[in-house]
mmCIF file with all atom_site columns, C-alpha atoms in Angstrom:
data_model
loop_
_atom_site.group_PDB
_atom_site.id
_atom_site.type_symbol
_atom_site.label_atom_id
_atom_site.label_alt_id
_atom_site.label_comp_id
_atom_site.label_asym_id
_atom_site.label_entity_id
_atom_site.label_seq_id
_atom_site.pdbx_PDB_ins_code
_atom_site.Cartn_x
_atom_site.Cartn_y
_atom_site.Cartn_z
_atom_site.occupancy
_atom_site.B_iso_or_equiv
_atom_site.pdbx_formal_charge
_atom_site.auth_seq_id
_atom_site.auth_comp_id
_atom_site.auth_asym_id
_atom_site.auth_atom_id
_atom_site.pdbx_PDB_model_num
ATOM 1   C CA . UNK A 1 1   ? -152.032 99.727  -53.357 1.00 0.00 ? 1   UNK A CA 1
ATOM 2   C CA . UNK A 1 2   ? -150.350 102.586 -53.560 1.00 0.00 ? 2   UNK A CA 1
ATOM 3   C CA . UNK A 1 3   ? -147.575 104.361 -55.864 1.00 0.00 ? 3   UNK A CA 1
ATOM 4   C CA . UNK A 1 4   ? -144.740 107.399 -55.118 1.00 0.00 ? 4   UNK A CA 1
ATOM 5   C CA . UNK A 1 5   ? -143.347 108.766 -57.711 1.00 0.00 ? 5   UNK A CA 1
ATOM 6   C CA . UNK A 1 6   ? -140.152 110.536 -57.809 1.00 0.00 ? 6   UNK A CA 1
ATOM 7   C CA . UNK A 1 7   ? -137.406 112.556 -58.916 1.00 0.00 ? 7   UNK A CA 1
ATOM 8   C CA . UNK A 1 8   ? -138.884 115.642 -61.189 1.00 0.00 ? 8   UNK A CA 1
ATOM 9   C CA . UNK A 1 9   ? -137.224 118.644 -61.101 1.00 0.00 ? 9   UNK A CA 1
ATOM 10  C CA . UNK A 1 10  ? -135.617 121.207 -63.190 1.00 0.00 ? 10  UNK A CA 1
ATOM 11  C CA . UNK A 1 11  ? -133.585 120.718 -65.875 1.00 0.00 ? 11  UNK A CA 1
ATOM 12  C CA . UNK A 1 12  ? -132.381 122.440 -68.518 1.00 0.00 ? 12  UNK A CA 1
ATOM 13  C CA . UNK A 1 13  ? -132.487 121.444 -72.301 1.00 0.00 ? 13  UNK A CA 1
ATOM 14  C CA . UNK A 1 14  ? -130.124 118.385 -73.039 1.00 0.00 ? 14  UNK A CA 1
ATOM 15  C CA . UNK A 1 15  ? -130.368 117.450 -69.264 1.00 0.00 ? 15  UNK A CA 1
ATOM 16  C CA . UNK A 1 16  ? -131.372 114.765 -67.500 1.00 0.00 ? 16  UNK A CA 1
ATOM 17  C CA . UNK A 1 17  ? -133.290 113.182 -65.083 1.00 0.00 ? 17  UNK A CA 1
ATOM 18  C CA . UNK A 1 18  ? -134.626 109.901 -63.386 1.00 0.00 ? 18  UNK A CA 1
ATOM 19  C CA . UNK A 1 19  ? -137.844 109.283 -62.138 1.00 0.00 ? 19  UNK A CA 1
ATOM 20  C CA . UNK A 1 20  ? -138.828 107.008 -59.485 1.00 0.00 ? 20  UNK A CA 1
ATOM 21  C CA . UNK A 1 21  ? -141.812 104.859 -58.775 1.00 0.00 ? 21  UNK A CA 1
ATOM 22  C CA . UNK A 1 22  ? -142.180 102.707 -55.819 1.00 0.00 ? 22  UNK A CA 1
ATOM 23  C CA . UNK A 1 23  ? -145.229 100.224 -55.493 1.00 0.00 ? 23  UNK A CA 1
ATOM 24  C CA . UNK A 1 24  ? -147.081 99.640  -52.325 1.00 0.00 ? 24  UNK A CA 1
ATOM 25  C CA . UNK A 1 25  ? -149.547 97.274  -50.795 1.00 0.00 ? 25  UNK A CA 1
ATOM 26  C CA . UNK A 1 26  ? -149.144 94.394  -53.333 1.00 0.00 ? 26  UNK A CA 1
ATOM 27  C CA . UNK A 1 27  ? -147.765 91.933  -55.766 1.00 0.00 ? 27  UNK A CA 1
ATOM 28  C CA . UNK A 1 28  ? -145.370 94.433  -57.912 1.00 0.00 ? 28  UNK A CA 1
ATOM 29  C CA . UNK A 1 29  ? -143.363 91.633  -60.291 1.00 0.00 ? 29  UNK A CA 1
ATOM 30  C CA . UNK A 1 30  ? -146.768 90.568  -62.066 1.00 0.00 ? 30  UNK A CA 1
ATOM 31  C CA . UNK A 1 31  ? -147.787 94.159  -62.822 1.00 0.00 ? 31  UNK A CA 1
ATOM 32  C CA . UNK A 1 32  ? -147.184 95.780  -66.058 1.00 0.00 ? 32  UNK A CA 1
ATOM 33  C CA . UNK A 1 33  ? -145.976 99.084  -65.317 1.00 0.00 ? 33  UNK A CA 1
ATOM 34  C CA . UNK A 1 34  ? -146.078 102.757 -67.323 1.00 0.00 ? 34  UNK A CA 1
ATOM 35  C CA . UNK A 1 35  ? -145.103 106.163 -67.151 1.00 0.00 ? 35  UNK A CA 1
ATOM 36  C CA . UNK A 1 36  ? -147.611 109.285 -68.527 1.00 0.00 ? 36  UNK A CA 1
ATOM 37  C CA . UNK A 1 37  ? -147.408 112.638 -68.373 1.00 0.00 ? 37  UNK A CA 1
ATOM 38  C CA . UNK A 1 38  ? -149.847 115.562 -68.719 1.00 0.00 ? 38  UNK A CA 1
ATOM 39  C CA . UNK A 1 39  ? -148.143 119.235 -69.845 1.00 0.00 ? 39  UNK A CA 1
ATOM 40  C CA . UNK A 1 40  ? -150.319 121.867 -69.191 1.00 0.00 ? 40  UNK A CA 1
ATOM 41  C CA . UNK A 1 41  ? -153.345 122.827 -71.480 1.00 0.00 ? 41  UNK A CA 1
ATOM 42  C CA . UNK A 1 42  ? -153.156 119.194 -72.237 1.00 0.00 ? 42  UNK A CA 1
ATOM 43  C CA . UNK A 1 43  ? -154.072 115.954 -72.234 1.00 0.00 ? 43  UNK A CA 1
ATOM 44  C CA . UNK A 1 44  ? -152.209 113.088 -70.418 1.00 0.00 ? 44  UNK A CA 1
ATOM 45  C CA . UNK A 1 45  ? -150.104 111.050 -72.622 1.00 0.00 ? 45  UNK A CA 1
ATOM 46  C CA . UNK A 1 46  ? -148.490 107.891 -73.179 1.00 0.00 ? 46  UNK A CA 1
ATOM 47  C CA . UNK A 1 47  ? -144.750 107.951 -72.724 1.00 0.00 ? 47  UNK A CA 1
ATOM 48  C CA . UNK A 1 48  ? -143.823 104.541 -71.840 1.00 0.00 ? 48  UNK A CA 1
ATOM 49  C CA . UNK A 1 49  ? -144.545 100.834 -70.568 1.00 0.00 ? 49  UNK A CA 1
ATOM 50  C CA . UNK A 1 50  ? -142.536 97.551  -69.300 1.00 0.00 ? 50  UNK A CA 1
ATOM 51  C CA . UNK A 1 51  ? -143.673 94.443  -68.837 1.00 0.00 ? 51  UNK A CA 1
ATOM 52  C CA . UNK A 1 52  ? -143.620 92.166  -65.776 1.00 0.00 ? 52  UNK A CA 1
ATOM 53  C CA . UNK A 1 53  ? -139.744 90.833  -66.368 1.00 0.00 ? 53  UNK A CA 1
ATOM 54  C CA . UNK A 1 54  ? -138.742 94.593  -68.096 1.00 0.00 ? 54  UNK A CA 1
ATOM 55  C CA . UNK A 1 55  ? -137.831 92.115  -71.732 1.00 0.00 ? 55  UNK A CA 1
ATOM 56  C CA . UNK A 1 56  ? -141.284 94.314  -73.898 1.00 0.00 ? 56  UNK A CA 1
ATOM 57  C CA . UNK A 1 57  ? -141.086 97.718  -73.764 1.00 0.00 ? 57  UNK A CA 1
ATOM 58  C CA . UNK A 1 58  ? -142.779 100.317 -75.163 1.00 0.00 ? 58  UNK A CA 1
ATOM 59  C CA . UNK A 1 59  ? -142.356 104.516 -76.159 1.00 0.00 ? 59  UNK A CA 1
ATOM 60  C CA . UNK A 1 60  ? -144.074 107.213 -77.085 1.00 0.00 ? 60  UNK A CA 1
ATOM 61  C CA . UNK A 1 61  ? -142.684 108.235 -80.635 1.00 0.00 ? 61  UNK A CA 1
ATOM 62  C CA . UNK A 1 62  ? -141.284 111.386 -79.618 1.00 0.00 ? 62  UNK A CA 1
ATOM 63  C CA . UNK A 1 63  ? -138.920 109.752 -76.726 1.00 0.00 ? 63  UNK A CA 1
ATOM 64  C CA . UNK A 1 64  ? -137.558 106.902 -78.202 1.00 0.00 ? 64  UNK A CA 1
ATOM 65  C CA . UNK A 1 65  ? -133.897 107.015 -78.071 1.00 0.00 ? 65  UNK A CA 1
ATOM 66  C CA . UNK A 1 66  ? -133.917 109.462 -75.466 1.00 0.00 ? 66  UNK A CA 1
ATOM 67  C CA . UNK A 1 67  ? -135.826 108.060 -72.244 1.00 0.00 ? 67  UNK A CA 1
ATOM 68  C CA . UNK A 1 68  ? -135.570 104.778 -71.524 1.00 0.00 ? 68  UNK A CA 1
ATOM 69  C CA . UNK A 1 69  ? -138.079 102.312 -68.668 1.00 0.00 ? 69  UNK A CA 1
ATOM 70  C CA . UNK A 1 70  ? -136.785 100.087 -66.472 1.00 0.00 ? 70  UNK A CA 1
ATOM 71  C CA . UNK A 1 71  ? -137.767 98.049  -63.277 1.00 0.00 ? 71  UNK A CA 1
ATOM 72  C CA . UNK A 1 72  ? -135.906 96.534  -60.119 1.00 0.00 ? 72  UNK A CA 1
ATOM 73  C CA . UNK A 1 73  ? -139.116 93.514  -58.903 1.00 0.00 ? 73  UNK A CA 1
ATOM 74  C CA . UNK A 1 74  ? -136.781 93.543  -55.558 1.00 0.00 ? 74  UNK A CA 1
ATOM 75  C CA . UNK A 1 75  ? -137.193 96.685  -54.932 1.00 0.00 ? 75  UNK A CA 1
ATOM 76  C CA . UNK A 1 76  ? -140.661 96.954  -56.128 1.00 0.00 ? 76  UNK A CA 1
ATOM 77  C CA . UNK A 1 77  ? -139.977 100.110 -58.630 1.00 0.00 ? 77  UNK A CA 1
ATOM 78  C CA . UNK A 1 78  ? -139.853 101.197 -61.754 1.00 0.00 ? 78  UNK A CA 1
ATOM 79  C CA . UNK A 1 79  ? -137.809 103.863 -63.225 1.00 0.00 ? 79  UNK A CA 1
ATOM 80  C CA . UNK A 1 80  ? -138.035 106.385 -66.053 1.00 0.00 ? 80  UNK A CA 1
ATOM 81  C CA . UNK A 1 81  ? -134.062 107.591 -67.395 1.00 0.00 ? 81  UNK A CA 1
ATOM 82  C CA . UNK A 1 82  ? -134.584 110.523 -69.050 1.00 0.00 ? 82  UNK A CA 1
ATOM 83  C CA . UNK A 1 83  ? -132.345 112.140 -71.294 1.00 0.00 ? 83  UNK A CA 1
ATOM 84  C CA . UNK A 1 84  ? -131.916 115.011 -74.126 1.00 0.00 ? 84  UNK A CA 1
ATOM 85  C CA . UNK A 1 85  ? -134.498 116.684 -72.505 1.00 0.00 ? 85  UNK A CA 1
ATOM 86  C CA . UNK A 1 86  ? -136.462 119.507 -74.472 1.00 0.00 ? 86  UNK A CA 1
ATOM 87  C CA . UNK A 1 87  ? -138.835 121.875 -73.215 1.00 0.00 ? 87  UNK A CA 1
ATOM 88  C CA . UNK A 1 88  ? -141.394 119.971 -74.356 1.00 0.00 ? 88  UNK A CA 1
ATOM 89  C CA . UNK A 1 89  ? -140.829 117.649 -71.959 1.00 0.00 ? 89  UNK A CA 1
ATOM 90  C CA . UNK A 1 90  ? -142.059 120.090 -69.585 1.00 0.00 ? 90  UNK A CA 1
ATOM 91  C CA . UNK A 1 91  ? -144.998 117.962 -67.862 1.00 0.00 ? 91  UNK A CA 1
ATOM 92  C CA . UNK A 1 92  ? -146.385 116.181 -64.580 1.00 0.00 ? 92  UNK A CA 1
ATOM 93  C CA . UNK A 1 93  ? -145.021 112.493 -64.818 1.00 0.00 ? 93  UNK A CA 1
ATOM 94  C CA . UNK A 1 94  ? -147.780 109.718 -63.576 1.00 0.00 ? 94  UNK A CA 1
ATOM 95  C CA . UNK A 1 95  ? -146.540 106.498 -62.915 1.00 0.00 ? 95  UNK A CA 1
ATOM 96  C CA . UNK A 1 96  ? -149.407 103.466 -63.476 1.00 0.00 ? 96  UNK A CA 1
ATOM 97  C CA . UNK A 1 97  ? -149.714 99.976  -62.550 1.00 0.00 ? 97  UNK A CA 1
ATOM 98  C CA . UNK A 1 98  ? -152.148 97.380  -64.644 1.00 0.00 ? 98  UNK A CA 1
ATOM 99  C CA . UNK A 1 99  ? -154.153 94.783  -62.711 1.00 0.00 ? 99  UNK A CA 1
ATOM 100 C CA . UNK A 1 100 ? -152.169 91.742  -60.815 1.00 0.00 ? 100 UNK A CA 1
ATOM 101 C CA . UNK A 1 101 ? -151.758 89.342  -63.336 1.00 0.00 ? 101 UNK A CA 1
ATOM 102 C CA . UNK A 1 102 ? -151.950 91.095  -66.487 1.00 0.00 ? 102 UNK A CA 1
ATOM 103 C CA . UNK A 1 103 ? -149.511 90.916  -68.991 1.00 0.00 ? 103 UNK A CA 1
ATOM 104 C CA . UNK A 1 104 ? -150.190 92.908  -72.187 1.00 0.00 ? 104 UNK A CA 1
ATOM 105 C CA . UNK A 1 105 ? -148.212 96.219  -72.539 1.00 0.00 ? 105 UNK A CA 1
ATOM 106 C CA . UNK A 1 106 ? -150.704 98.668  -73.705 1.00 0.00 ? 106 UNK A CA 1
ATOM 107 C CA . UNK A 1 107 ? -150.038 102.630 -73.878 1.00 0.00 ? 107 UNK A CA 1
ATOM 108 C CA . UNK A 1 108 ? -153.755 103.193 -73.141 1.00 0.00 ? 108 UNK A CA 1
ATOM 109 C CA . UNK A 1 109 ? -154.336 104.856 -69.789 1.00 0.00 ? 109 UNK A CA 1
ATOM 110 C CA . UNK A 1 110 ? -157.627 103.282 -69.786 1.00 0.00 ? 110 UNK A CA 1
ATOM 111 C CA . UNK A 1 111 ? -155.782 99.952  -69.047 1.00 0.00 ? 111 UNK A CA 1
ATOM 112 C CA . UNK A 1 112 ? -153.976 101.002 -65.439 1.00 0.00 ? 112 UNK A CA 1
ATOM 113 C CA . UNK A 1 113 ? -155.757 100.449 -62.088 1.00 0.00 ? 113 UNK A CA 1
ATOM 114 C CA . UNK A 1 114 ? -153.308 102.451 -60.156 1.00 0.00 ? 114 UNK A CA 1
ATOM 115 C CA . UNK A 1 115 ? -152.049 105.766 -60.271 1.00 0.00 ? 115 UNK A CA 1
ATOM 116 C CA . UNK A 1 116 ? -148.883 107.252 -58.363 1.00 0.00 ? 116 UNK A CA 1
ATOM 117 C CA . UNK A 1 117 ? -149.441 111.781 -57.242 1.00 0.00 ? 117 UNK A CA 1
ATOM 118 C CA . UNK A 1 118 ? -147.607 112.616 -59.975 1.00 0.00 ? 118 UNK A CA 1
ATOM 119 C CA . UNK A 1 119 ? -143.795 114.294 -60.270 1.00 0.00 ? 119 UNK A CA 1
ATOM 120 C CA . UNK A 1 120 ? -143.015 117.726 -62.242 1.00 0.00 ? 120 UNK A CA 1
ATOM 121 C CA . UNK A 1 121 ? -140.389 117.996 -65.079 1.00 0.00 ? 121 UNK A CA 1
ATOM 122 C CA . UNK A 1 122 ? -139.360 121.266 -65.979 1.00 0.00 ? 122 UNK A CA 1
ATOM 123 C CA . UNK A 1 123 ? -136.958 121.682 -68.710 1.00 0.00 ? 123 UNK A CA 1
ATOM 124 C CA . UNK A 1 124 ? -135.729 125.233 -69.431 1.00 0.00 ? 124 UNK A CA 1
ATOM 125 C CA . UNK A 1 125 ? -134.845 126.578 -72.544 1.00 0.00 ? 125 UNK A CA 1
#
């Protein structure tokens, strides 16, 4: 299995962007999937989560209303819309698969088997 994530760049405040995440090697429709980011100096967070059909979603406090998750099963990705960006979005953007056949949407890295390299986001003041 394998992930490639997508689509980081440089924005500037009140941009946006879309991030991409293909899956790899296996079955992608029966994998919860999430998006988490790590800024620097800190740790990896949260930021969101989608179940296997996209109907439960979940985000981070601080980018609800702004970013919103989304999947296409036939073409094994997942997607991250983000918009109003702030600097504080600044951050490395993982995308994370859960184990075939799991369905619970949790926020907790600890929960995701797979990890995609990793895309920067760079929002300018």
């Amino acid at each position: 299995v394998q992930l490639q994530a997508s689509g980081g760049g440089l924005a500037q405040t009140g941009g946006s962007l879309r991030l991409s995440c293909v899956f790899f090697g296996g079955t992608f429709s029966r994998r919860v999937m999430g998006w988490f980011r790590q800024a620097p100096g800190k740790e990896r967070e949260s930021v969101a989560a989608i179940s296997w059909g996209g109907s439960e979603k979940w985000y981070e406090d601080s980018v609800k209303g702004r970013f919103t998750v989304s999947r296409d099963n036939a073409k094994d990705t997942v997607y991250l819309q983000m918009n109003s960006l702030k600097p504080e979005d600044t951050a490395v953007y993982y995308c994370a698969a859960r184990g075939l056949g799991s369905p619970v949407v949790y926020s907790n890295s600890r929960f995701y088997e797979y990890w995609g390299q990793g895309t920067l986001v760079t929002v300018s003041s």
